[in-house]
Coordinates of C-alpha atoms and ligand atoms in Angstrom, one line a residue:
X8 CA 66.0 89.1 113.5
X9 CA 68.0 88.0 110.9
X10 CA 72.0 88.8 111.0
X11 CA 72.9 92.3 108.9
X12 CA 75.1 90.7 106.0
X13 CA 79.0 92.8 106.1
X14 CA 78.8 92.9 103.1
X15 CA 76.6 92.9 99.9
X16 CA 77.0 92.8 96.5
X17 CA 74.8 92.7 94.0
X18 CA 74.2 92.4 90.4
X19 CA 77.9 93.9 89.9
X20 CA 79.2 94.2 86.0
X21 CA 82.5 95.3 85.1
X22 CA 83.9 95.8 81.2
X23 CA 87.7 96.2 80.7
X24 CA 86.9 98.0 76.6
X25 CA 84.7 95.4 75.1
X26 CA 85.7 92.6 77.5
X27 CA 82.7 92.2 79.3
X28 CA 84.1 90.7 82.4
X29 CA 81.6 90.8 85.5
X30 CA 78.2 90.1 83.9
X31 CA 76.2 90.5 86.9
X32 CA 77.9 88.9 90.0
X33 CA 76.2 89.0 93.1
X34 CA 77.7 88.2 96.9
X35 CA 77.1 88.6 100.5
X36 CA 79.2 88.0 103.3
X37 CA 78.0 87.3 106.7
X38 CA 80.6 88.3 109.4
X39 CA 82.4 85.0 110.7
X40 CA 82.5 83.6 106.9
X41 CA 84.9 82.5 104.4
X42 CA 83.9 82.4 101.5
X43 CA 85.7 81.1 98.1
X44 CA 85.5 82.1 94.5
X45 CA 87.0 79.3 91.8
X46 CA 86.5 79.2 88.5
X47 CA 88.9 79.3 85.8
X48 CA 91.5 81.9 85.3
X49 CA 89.9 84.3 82.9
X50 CA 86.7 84.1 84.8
X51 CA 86.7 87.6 86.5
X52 CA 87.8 86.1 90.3
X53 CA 90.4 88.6 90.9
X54 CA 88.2 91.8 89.3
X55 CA 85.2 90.5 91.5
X56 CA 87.5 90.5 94.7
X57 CA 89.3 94.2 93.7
X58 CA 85.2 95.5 92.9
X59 CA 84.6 94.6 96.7
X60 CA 87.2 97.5 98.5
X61 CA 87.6 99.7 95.5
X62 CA 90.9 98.9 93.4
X63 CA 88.3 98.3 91.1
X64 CA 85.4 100.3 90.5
X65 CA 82.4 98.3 88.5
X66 CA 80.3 99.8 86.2
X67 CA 77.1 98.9 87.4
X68 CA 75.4 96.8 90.5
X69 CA 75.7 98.0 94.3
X70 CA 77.7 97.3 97.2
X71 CA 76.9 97.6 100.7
X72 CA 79.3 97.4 104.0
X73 CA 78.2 96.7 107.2
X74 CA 73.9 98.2 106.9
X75 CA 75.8 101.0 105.8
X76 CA 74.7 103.1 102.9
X77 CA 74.8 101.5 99.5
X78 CA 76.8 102.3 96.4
X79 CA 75.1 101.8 93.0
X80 CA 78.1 102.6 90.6
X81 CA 76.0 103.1 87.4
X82 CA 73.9 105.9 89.3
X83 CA 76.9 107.6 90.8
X84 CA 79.5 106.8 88.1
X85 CA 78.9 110.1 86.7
X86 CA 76.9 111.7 89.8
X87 CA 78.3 114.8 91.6
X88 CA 77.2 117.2 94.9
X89 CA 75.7 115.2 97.5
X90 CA 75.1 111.8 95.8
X91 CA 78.5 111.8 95.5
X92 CA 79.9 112.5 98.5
X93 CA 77.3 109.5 99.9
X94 CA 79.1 107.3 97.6
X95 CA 82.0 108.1 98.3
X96 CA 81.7 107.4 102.0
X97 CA 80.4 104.4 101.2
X98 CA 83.0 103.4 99.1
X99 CA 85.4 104.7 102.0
X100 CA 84.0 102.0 104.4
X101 CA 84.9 99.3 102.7
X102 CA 88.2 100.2 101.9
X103 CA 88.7 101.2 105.7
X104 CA 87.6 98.6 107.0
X105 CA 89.2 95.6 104.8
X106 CA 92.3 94.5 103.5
X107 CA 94.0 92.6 101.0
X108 CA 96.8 89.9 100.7
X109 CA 98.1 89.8 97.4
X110 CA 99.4 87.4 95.1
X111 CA 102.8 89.1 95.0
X112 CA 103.2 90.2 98.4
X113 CA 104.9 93.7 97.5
X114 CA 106.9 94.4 100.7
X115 CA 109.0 97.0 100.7
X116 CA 112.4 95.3 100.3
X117 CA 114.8 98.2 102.6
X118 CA 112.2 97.8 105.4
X119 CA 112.8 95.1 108.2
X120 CA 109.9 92.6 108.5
X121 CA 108.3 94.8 111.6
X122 CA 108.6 98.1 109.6
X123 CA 106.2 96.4 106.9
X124 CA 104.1 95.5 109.4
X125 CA 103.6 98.5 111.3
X126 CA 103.8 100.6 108.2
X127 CA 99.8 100.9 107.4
X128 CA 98.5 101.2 111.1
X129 CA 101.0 103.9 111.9
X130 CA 100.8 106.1 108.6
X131 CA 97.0 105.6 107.9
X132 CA 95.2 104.3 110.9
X133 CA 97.8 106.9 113.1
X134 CA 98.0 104.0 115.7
X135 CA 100.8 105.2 118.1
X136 CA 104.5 103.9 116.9
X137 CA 105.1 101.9 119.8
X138 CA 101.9 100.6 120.0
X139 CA 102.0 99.5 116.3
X140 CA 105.5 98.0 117.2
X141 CA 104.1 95.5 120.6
X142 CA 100.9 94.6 118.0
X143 CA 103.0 93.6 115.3
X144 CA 105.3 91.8 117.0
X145 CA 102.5 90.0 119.0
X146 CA 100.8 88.9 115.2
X147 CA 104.3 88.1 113.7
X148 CA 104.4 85.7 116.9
X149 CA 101.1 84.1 116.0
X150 CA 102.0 83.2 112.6
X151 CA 105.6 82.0 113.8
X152 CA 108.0 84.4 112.5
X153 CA 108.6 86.5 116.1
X154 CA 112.5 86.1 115.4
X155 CA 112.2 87.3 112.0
X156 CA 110.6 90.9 113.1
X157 CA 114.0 92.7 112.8
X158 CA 115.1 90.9 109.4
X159 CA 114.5 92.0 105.7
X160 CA 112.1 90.4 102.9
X161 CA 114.7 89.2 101.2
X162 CA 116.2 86.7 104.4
X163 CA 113.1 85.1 104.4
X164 CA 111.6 82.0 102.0
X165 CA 108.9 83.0 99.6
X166 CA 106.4 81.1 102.5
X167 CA 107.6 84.0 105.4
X168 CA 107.3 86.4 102.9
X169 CA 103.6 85.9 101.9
X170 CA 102.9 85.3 105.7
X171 CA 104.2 88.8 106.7
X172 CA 101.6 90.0 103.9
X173 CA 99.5 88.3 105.8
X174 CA 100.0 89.8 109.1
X175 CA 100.5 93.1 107.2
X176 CA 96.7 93.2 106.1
X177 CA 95.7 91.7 110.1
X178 CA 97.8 94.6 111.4
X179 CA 94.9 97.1 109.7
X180 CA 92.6 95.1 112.3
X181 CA 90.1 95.2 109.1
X182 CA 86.7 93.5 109.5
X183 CA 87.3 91.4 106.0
X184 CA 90.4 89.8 104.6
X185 CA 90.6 89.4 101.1
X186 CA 93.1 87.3 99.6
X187 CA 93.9 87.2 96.0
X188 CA 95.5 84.1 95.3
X189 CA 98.0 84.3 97.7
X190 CA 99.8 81.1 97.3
X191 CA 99.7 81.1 93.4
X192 CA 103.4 82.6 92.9
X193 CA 105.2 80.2 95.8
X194 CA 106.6 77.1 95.2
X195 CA 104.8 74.5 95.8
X196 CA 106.6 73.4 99.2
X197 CA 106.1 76.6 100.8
X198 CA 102.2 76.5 99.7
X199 CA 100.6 74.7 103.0
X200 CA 102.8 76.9 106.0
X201 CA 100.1 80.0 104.2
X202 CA 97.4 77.7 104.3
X203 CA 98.0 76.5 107.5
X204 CA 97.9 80.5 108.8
X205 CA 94.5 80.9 106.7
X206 CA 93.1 78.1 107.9
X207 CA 94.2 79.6 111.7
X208 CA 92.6 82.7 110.6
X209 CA 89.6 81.2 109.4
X210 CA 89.2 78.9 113.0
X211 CA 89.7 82.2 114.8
X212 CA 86.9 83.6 113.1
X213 CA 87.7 86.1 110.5
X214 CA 85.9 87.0 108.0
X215 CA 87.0 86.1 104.6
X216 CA 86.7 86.2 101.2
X217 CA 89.2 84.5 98.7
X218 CA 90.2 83.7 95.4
X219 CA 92.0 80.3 95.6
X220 CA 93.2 77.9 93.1
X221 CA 93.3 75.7 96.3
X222 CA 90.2 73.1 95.9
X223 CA 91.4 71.3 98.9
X224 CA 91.7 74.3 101.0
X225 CA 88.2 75.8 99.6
X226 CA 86.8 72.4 100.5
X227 CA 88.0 72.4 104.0
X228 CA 87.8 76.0 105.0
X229 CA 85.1 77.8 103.0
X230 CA 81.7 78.2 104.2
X231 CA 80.4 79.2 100.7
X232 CA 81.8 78.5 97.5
X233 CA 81.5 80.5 94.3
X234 CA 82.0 78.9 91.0
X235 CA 82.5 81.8 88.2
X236 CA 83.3 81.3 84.6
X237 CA 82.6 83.8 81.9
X238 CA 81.6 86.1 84.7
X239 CA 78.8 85.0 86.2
X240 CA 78.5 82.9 89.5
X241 CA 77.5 79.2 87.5
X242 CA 77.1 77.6 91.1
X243 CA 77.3 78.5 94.4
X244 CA 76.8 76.6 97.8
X245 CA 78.5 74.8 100.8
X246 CA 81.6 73.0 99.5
X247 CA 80.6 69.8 100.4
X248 CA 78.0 69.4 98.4
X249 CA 79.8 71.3 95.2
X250 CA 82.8 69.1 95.7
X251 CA 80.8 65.7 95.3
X252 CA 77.3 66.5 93.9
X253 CA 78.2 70.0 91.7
X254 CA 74.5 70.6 90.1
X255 CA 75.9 72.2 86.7
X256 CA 77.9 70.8 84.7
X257 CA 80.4 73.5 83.6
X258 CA 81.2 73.2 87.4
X259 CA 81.9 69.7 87.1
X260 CA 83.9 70.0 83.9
X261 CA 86.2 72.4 86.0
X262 CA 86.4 70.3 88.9
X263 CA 87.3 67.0 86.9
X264 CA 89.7 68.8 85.1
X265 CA 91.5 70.5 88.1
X266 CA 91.3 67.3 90.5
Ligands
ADP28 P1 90.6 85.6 87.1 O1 91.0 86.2 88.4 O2 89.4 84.7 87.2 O3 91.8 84.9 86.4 P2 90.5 88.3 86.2 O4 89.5 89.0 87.0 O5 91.9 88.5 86.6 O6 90.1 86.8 86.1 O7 90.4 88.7 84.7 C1 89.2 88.6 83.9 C2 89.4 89.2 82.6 O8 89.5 90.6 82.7 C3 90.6 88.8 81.8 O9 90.2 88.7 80.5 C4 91.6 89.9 82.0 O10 92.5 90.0 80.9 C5 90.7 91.1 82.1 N1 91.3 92.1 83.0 C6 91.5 92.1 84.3 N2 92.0 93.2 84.8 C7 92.1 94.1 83.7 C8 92.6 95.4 83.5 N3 93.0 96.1 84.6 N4 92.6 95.9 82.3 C9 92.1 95.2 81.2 N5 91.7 93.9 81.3 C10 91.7 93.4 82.5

């Protein structure tokens, strides 16, 4: 018996006004994966990540967590009583049960590193404060910054900053990380210490999906690669064999361009 994916996606679409900016994307996840989208900016990466746990809500296409019940947003964009309520629930799994690192890491500046942390399990998982505390500090520990628990965002480089968004979204114990470009805004010496922890977090076996202008790191770390442009998935497959031998060649346009 084959695997239940943790998550699917299929045929999802998504217009911003006449920007038509998902044209019928379609992904699945297998628990233990990491999986990358490229693709030029424009292409509808970060709108294809946000559509997977809701900050986003496509227009059409469905989405399914876990064998649980699947959304189709064009039925229920409109849908009320029961049907509904099933999508909502739905919709309430992934959300529950993933989280996202950001580009722009958007702690809360007046908050010591730990408070960050321990902010989402203790105000919408209700973990118990000191159990929140001894789990935070523990995954501040793991990606090196145990000293730095009591400190404030803005004693720490833009590199510690982005990794306590890191451990912010691991302290949700979520099934699926997504990251949205989460080196993009740091300088370019503090780019590998995040790598580095995402590579860790891939070797530990999280599941991932993330949007990455990082070919090196997509190469090395990805399972799956997605190449989007113009909204649609052009190519997908294991890196290896998009990295040297792409099969279309808008993906080797964007590859020779960018390496
Ligand atoms: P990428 O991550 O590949 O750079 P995005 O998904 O961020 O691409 O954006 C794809 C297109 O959608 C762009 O043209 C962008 O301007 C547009 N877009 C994204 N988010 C919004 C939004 N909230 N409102 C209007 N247009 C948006």
């Amino acid at each position: 018996m084959s695997e239940t994916p943790l998550l699917t996606a299929s045929a999802l679409h998504k217009s911003f006004g006449d920007n038509h900016v998902l044209r019928g994307v379609d992904l699945e996840v297998r628990r233990g994966q990491v999986v990358a989208l490229i693709g030029p900016s424009g292409s509808g990466k970060t709108t294809m990540l946000r559509s997977l746990n809701g900050l986003s809500t496509p227009d059409a296409g469905t989405l399914a967590f876990d064998g649980g019940p699947s959304v189709d947003f064009a039925a229920t964009a409109g849908a009320r009583g029961r049907a509904a309520r099933a999508a909502q629930v739905a919709r309430d799994a992934v959300r529950d049960r993933s989280a996202m690192v950001f580009q722009h890491h958007n702690l809360f500046p007046h908050r010591t590193v730990l408070q960050n942390v321990t902010e989402g399990p203790t105000q919408v998982r209700r973990v118990p404060r000191a159990e929140a505390d001894a789990r935070g500090r523990e995954l501040l520990a793991r990606v090196g910054l145990a000293d730095k628990a009591d400190a404030y965002p803005r004693e720490l480089s833009g590199g510690q900053q982005q990794r306590v968004g890191i451990v912010r979204a691991l302290a949700l114990q979520p099934d699926l990380l997504l990251f949205d470009e989460p080196t993009s805004s740091l300088d370019p010496e503090l780019v590998g210490e995040v790598l580095t922890v995402m590579k860790e977090l891939a070797d530990d076996g999280w599941t991932m999906v993330v949007v990455t202008h990082e070919l090196a790191f997509a190469r090395a770390v990805a399972d799956e690669v997605l190449f989007l442009d113009g909204g649609v998935v052009v190519e997908r497959g294991a890196p290896r064999q998009m990295f040297t031998e792409p099969r279309e060649e808008r993906t080797r346009q964007f590859l020779h361009r960018i390496l």
